PDB file of C-alpha atoms in Angstrom:
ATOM      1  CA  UNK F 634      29.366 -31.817   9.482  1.00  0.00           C
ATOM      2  CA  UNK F 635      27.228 -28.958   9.317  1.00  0.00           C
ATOM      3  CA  UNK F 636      25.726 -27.803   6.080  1.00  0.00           C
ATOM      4  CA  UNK F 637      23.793 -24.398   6.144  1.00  0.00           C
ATOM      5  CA  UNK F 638      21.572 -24.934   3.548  1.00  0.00           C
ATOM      6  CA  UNK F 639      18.801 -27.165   2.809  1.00  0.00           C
ATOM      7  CA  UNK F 640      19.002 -31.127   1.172  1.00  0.00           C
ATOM      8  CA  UNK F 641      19.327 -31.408  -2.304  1.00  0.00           C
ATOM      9  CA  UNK F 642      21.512 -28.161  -3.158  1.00  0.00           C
ATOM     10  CA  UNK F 643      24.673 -27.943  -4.299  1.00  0.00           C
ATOM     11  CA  UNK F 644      26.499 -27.378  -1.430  1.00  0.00           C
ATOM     12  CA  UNK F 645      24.993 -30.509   0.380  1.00  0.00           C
ATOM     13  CA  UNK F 646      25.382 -32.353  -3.028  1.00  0.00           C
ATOM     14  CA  UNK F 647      29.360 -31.654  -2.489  1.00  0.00           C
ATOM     15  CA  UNK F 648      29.510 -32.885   0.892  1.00  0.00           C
ATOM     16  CA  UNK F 649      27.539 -35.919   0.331  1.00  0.00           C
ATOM     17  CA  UNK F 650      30.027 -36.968  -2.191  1.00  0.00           C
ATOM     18  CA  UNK F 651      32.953 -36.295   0.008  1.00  0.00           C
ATOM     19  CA  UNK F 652      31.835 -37.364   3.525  1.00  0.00           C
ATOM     20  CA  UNK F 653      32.556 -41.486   2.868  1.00  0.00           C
ATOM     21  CA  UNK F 654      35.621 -40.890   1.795  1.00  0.00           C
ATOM     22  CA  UNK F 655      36.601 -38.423   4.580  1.00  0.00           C
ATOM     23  CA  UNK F 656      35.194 -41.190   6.854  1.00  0.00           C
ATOM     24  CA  UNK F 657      37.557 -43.520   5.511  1.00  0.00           C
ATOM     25  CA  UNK F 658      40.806 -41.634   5.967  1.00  0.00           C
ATOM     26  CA  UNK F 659      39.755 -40.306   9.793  1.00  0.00           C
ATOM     27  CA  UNK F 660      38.433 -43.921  11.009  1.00  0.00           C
ATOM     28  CA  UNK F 661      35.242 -42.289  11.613  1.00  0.00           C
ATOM     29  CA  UNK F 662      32.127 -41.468  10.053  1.00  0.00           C
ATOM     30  CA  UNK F 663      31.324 -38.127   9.089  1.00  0.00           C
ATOM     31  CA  UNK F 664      27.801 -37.270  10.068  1.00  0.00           C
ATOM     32  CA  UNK F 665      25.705 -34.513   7.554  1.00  0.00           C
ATOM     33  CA  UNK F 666      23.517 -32.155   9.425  1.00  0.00           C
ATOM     34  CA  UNK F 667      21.776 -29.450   7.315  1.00  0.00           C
ATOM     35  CA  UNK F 668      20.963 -26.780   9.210  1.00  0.00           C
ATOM     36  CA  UNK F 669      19.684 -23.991   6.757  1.00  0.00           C
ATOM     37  CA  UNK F 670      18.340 -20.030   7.596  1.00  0.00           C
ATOM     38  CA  UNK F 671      19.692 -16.788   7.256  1.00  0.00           C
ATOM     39  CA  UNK F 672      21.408 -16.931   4.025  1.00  0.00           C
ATOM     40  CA  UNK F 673      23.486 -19.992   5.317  1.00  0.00           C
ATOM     41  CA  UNK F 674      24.444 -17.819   8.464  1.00  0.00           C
ATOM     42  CA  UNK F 675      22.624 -19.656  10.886  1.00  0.00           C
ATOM     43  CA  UNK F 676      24.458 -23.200  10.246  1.00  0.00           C
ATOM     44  CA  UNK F 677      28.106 -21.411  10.381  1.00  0.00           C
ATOM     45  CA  UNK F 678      27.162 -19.528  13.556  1.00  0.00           C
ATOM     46  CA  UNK F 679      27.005 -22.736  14.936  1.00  0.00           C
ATOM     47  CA  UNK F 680      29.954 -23.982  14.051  1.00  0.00           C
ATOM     48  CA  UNK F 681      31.823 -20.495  14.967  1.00  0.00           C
ATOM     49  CA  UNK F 682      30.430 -21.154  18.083  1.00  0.00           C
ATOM     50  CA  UNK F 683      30.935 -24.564  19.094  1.00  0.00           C
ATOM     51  CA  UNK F 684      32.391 -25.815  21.994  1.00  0.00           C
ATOM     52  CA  UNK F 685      31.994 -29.939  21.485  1.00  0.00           C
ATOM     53  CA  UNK F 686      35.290 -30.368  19.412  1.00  0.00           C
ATOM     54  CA  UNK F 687      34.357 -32.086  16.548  1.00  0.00           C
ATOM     55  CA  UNK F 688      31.694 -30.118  14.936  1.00  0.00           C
ATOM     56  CA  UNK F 689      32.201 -28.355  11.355  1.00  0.00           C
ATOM     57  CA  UNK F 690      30.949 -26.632   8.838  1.00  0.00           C
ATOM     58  CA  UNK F 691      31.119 -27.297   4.640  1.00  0.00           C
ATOM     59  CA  UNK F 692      30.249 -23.331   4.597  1.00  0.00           C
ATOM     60  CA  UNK F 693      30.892 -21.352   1.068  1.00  0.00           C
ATOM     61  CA  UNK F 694      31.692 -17.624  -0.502  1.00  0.00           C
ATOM     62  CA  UNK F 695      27.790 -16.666   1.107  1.00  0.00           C
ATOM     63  CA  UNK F 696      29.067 -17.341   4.606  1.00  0.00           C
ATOM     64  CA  UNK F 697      32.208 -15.721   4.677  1.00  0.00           C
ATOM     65  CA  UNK F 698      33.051 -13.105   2.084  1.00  0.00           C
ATOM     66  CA  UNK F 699      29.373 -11.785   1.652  1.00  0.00           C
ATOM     67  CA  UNK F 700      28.249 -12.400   4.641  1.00  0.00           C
ATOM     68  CA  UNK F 701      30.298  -9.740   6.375  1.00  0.00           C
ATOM     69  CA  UNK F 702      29.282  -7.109   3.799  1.00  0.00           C
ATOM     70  CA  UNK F 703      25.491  -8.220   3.743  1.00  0.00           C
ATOM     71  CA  UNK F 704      24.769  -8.568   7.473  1.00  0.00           C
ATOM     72  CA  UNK F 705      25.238  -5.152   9.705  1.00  0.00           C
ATOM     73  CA  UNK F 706      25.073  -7.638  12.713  1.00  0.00           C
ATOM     74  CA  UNK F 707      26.609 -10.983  11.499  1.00  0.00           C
ATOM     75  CA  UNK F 708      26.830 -13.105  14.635  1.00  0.00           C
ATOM     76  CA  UNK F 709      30.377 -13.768  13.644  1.00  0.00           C
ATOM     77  CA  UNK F 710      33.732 -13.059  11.985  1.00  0.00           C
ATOM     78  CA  UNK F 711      34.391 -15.344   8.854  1.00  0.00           C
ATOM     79  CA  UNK F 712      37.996 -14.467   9.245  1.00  0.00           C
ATOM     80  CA  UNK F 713      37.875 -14.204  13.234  1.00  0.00           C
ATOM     81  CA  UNK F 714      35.662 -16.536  14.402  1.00  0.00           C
ATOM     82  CA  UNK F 715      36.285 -19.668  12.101  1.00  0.00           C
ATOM     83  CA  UNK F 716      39.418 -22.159  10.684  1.00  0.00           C
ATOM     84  CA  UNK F 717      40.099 -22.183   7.457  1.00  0.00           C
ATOM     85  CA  UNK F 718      40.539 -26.150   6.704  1.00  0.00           C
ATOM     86  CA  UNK F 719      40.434 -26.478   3.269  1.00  0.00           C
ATOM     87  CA  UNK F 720      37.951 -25.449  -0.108  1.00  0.00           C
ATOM     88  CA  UNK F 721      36.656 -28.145  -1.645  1.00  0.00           C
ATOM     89  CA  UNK F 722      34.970 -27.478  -4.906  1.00  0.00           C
ATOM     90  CA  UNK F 723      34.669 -24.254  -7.043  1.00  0.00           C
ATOM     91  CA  UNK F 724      31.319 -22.899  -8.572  1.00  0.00           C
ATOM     92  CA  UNK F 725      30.704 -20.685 -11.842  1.00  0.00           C
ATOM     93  CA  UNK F 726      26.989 -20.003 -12.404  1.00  0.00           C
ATOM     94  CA  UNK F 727      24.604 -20.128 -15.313  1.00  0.00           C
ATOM     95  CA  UNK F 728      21.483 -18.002 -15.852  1.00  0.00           C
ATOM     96  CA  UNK F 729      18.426 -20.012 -16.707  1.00  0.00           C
ATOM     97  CA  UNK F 730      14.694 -18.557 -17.608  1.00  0.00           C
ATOM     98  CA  UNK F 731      11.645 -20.466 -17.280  1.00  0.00           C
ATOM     99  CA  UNK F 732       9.600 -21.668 -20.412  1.00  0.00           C
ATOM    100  CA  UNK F 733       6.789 -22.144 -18.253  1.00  0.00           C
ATOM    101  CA  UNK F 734       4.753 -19.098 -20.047  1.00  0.00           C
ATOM    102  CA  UNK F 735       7.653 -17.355 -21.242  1.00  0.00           C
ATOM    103  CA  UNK F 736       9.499 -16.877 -24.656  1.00  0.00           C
ATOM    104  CA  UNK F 737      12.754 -15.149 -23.796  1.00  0.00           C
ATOM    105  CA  UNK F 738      15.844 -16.602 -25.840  1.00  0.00           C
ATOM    106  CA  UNK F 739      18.532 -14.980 -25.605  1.00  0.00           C
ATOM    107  CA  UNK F 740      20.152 -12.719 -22.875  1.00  0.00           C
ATOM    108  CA  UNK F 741      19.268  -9.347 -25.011  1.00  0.00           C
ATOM    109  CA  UNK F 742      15.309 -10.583 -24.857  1.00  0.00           C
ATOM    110  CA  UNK F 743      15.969 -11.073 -21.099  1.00  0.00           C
ATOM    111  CA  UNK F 744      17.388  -7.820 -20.652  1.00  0.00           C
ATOM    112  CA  UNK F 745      15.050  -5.837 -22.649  1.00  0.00           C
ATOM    113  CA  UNK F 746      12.410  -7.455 -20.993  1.00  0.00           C
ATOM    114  CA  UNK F 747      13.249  -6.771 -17.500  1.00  0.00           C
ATOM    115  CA  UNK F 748      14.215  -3.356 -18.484  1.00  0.00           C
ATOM    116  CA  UNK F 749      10.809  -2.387 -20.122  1.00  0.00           C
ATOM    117  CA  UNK F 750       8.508  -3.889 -17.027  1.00  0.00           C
ATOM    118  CA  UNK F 751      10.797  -2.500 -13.644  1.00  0.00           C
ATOM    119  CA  UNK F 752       9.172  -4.775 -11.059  1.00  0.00           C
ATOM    120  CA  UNK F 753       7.059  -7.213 -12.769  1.00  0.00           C
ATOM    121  CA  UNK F 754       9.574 -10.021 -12.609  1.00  0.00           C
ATOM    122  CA  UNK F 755      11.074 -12.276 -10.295  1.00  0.00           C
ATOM    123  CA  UNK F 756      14.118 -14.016  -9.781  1.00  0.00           C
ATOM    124  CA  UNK F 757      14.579 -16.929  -7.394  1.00  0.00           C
ATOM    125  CA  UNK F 758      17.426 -17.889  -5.195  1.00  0.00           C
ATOM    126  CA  UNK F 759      18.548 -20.725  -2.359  1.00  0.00           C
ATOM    127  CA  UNK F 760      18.390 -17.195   0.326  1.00  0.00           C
ATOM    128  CA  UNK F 761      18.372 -13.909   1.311  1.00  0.00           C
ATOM    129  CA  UNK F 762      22.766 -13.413   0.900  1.00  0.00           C
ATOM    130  CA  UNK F 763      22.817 -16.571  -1.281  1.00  0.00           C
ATOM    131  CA  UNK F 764      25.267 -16.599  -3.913  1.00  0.00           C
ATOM    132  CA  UNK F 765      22.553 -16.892  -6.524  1.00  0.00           C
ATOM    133  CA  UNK F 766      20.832 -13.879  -4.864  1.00  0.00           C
ATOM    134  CA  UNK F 767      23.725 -11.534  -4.750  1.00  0.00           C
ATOM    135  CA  UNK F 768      24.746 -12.704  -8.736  1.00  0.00           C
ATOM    136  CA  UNK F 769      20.875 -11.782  -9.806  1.00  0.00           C
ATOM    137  CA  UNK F 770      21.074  -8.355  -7.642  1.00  0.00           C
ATOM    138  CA  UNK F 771      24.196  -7.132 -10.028  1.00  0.00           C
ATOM    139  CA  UNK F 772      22.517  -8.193 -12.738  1.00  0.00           C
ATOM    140  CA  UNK F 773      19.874  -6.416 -12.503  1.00  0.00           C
ATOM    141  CA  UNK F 774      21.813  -3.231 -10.945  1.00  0.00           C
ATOM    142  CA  UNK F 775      24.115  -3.636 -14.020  1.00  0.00           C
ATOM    143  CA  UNK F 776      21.603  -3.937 -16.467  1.00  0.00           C
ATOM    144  CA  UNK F 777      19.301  -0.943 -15.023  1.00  0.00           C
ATOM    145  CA  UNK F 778      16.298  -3.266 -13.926  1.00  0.00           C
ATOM    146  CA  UNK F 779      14.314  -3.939 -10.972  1.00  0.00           C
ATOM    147  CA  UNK F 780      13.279  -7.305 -10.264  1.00  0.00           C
ATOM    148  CA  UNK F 781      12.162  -8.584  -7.533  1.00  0.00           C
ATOM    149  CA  UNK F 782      14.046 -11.359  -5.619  1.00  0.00           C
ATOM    150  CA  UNK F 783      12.101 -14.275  -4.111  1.00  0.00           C
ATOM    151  CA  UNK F 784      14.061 -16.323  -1.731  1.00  0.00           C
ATOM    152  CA  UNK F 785      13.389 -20.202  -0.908  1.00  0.00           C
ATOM    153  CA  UNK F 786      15.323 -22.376   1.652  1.00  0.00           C
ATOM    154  CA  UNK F 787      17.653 -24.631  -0.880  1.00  0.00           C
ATOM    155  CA  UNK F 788      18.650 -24.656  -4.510  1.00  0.00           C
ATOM    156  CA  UNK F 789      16.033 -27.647  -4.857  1.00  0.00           C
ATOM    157  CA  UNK F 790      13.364 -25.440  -4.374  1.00  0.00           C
ATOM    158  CA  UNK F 791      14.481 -22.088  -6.413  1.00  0.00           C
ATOM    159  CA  UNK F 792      14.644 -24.713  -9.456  1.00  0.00           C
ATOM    160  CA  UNK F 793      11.834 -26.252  -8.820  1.00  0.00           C
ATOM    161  CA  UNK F 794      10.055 -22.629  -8.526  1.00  0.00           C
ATOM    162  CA  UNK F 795      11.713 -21.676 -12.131  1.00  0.00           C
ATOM    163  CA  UNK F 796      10.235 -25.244 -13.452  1.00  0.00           C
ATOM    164  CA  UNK F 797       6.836 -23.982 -12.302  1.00  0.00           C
ATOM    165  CA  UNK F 798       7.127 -20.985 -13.613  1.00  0.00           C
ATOM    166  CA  UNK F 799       7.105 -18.902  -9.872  1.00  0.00           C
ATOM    167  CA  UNK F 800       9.885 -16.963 -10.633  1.00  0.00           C
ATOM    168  CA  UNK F 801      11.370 -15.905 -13.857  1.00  0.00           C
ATOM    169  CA  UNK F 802      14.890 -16.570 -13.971  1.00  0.00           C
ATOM    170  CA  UNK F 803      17.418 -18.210 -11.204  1.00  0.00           C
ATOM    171  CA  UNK F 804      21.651 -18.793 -11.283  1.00  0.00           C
ATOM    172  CA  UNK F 805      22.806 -21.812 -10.001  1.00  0.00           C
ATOM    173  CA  UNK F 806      25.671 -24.350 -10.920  1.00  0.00           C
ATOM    174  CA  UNK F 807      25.450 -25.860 -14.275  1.00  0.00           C
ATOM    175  CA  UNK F 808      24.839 -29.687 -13.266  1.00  0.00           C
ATOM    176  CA  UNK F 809      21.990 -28.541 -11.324  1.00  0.00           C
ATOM    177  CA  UNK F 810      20.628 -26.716 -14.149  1.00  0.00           C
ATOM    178  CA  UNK F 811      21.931 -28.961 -17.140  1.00  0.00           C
ATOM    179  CA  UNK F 812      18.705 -31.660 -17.360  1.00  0.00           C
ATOM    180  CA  UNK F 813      16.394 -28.709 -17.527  1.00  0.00           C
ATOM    181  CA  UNK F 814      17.891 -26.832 -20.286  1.00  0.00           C
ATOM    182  CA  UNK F 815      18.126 -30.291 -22.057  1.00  0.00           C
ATOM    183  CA  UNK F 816      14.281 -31.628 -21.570  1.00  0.00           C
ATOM    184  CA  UNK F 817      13.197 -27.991 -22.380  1.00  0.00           C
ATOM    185  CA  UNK F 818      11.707 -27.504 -19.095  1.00  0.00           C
ATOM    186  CA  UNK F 819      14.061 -24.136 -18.769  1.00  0.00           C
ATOM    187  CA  UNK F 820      16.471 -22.497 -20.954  1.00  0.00           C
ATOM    188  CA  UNK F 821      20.163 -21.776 -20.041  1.00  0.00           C
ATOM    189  CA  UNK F 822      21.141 -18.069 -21.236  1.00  0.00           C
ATOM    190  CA  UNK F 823      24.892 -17.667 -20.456  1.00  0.00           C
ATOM    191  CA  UNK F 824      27.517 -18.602 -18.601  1.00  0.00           C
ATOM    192  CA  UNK F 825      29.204 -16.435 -15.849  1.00  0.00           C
ATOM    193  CA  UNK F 826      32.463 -17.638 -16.469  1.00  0.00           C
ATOM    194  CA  UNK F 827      35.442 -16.567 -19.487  1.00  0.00           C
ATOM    195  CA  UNK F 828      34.881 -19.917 -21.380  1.00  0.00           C
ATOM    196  CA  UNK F 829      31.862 -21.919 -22.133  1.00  0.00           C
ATOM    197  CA  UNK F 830      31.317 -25.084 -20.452  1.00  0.00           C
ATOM    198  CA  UNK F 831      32.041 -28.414 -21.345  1.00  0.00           C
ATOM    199  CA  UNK F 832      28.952 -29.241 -20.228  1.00  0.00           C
ATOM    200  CA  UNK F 833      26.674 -27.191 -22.237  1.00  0.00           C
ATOM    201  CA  UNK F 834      28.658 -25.926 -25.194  1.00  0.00           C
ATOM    202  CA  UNK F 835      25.875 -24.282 -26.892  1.00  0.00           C
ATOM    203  CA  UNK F 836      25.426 -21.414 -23.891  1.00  0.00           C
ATOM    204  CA  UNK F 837      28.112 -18.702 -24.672  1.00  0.00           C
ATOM    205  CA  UNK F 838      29.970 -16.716 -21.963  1.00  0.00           C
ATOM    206  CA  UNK F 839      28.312 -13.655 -20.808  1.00  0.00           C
ATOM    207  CA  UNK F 840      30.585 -11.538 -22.853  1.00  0.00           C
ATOM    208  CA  UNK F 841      29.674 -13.787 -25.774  1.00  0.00           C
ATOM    209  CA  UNK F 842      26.072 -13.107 -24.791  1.00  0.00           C
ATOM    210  CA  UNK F 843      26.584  -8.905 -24.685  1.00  0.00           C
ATOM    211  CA  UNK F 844      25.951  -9.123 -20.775  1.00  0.00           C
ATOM    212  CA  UNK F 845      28.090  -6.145 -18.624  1.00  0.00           C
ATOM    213  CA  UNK F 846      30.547  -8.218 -17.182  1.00  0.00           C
ATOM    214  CA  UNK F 847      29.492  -8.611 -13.296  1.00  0.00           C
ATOM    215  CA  UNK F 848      31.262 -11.110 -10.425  1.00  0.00           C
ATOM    216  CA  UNK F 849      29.081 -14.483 -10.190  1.00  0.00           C
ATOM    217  CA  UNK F 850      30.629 -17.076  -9.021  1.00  0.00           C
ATOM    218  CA  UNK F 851      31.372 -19.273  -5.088  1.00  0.00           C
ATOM    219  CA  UNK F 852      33.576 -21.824  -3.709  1.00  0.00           C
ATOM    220  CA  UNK F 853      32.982 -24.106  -0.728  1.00  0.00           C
ATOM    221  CA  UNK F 854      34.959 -25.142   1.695  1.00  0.00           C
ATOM    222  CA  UNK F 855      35.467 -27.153   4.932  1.00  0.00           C
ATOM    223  CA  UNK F 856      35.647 -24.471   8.396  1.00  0.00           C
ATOM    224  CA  UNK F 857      35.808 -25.675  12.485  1.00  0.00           C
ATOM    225  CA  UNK F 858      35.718 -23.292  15.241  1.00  0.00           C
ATOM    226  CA  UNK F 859      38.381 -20.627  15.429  1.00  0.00           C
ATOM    227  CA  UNK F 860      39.810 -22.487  18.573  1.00  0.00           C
ATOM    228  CA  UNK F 861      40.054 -26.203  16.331  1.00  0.00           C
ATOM    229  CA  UNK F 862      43.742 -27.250  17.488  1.00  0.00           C
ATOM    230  CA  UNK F 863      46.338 -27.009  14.901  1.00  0.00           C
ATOM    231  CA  UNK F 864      46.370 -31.020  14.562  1.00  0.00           C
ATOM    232  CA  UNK F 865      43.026 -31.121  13.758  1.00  0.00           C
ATOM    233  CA  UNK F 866      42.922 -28.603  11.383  1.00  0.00           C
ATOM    234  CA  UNK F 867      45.263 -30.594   9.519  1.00  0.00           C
ATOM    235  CA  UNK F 868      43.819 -33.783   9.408  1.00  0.00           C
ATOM    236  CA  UNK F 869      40.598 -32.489   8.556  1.00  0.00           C
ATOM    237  CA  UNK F 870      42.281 -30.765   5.780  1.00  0.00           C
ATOM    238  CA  UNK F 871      43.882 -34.076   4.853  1.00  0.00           C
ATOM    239  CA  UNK F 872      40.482 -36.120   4.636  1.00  0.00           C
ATOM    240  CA  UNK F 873      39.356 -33.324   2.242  1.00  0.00           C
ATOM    241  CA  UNK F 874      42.096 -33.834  -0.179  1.00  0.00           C
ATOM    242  CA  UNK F 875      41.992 -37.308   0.055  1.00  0.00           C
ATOM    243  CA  UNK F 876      38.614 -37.407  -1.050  1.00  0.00           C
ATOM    244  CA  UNK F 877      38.859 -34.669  -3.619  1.00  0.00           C
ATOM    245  CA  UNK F 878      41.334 -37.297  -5.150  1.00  0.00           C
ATOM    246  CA  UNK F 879      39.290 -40.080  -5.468  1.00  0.00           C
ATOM    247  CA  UNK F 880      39.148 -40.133  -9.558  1.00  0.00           C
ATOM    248  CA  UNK F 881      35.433 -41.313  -9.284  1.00  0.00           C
ATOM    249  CA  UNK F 882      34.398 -38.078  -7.371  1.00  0.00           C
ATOM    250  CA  UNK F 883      36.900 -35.558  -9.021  1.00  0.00           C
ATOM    251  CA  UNK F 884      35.080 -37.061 -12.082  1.00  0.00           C
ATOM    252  CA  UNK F 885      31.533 -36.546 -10.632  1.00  0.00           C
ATOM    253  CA  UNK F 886      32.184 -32.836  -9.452  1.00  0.00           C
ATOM    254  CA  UNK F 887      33.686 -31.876 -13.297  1.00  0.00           C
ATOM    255  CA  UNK F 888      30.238 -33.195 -14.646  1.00  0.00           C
ATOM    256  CA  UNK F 889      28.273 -30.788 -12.255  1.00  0.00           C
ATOM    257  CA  UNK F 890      30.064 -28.164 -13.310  1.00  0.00           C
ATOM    258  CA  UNK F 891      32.032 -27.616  -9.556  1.00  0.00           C
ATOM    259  CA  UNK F 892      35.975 -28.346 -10.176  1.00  0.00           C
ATOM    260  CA  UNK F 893      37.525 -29.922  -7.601  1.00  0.00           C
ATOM    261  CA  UNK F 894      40.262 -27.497  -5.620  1.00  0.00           C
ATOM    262  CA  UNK F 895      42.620 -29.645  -4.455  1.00  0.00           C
ATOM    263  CA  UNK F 896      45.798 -28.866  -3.096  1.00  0.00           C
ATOM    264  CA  UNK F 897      45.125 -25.892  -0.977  1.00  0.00           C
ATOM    265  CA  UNK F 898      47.265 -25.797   2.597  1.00  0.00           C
ATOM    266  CA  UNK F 899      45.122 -24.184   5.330  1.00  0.00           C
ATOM    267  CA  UNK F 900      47.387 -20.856   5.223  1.00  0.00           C
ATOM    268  CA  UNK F 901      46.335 -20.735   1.571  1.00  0.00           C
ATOM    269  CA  UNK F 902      43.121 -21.185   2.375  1.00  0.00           C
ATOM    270  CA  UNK F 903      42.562 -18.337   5.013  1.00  0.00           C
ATOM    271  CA  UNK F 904      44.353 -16.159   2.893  1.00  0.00           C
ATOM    272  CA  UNK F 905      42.315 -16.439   0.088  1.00  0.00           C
ATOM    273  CA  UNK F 906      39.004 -16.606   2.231  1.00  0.00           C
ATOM    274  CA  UNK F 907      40.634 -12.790   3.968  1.00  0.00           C
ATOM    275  CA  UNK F 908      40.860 -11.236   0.425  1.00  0.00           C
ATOM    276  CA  UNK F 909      37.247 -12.927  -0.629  1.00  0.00           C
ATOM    277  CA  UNK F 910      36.269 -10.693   2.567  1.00  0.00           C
ATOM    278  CA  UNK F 911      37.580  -7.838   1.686  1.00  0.00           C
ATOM    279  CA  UNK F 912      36.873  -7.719  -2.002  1.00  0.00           C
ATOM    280  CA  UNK F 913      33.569  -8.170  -1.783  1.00  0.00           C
ATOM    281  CA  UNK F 914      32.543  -6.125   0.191  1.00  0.00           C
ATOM    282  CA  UNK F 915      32.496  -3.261  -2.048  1.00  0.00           C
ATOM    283  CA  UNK F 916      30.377  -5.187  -4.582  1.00  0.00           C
ATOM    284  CA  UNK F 917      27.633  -6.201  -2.035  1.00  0.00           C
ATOM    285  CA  UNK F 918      27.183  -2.335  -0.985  1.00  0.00           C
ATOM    286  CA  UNK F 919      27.263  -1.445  -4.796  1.00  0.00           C
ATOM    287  CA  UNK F 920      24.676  -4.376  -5.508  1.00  0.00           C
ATOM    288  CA  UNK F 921      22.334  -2.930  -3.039  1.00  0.00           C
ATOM    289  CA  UNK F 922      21.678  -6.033  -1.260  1.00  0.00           C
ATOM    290  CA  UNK F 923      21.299  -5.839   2.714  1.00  0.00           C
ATOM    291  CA  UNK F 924      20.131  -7.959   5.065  1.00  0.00           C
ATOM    292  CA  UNK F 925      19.010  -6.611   8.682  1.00  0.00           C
TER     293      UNK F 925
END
């Protein structure tokens, strides 16, 4: 089980949760690779490409609906190249600013402030075509700013830059973010989602917040090889959703902020993965983000 992104994010987080229980229902153990580079391309190139039968690939919205608006020479087709097996968690974002040296509170200071210096700041993300890249570039095209984007190889290390104080503001998944905002160590602005979370009900919505309204958000999901026999497909898809209903990890995922998707067939899924393609790809050209 490929993961295309470093240890310690969110999207190896997920898989790490779900990976004993998917060894339990396929008699096998599931064995976590991460392979990150490229945005998370480089680890689902693999995977499109493999020939060995049992190799996969816990990709996300980056890999596959980006990814084929970002990249002018993406080594492969999300929708082509790779089966759709199943999604397995869903991911609204939160903005967060350091406090390491900086006093913005509220998402007005923010904007003002990025708006009055035009390149002075930085924003961090887990890659160049990251999810938390692409949310930061509308942002700042929405908001009339320039910022500069800093990219490191996982989540760990974006937060871990916004901690120190490298870069000025990040979006990640709220768990991820929710014991920084608490010890003080960052401060969590607004939430890209229509309601507030559960988890931090003090952070208002970006509409709550005055922010234009821009699309931030990813899902993840399982993926094989376009060629991964029918049979398989489904019994991967049936290890997924027997570990997404484990009450203990469904449980786990609400408190990091990722909601389980469970129930998804594998027709459902490629269809919704085909319209994720297509719908983004007019928001990736209008963010200004391109990879060569």
């Amino acid at each position: 089980m490929i993961v295309p992104y470093g240890p310690g994010g969110s999207t190896d987080l997920v898989m790490r949760l779900l990976a004993p229980r998917m060894s339990e229902h396929l008699g096998k153990p599931v064995v976590i690779e991460n392979r990150p580079g490229a945005g998370s391309t480089v680890g689902t190139d693999a995977v499109a490409k493999a020939t060995d039968g049992h190799s996969f690939v816990h990709a996300t919205l980056a890999s596959t609906g980006v990814a084929k608006a970002l990249y002018p020479n993406l080594p492969y087709d999300p929708v082509r190249d790779l089966a759709a097996i199943a999604p397995t968690v869903f991911v609204p974002l939160v903005l967060a600013v350091t406090t390491q040296g900086w006093n913005v509170r509220s998402a007005a200071e923010l904007i003002e402030t990025l708006r009055a210096h035009p390149g002075k700041y930085q924003y961090g993300s887990n890659g160049v075509g990251a999810t938390g890249h692409l949310a930061n570039a509308n942002f700042a095209t929405r908001i009339g700013a320039r910022v500069e984007h800093v990219p490191y190889r996982s989540g760990t290390q974006s937060i871990s830059a916004l901690i120190n104080g490298e870069v000025q503001f990040i979006q990640d998944v709220y768990g991820l973010l929710l014991p920084y905002h608490q010890s003080g160590q960052a401060r969590c602005l607004f939430v890209t989602a229509e309601e507030r979370s559960a988890l931090m009900p003090e952070v208002p919505t970006m509409a709550e917040a005055g922010v234009p309204d821009y699309k931030a958000y990813s899902w993840f999901g399982l993926f094989g090889p376009a060629t991964t026999p029918r049979p398989v497909v489904e019994r991967m898809s049936a290890a997924v959703g027997h570990a997404l209903a484990d009450p203990a990890i469904a449980a786990r995922l609400e408190e990091l902020g990722m909601p389980p998707m469970r129930g998804w067939s594998p027709e459902r899924f490629a269809a919704y993965v085909a319209d994720e393609v297509r719908d983004w790809a007019p928001l990736v050209r209008a963010s200004g983000a391109r990879v060569e």
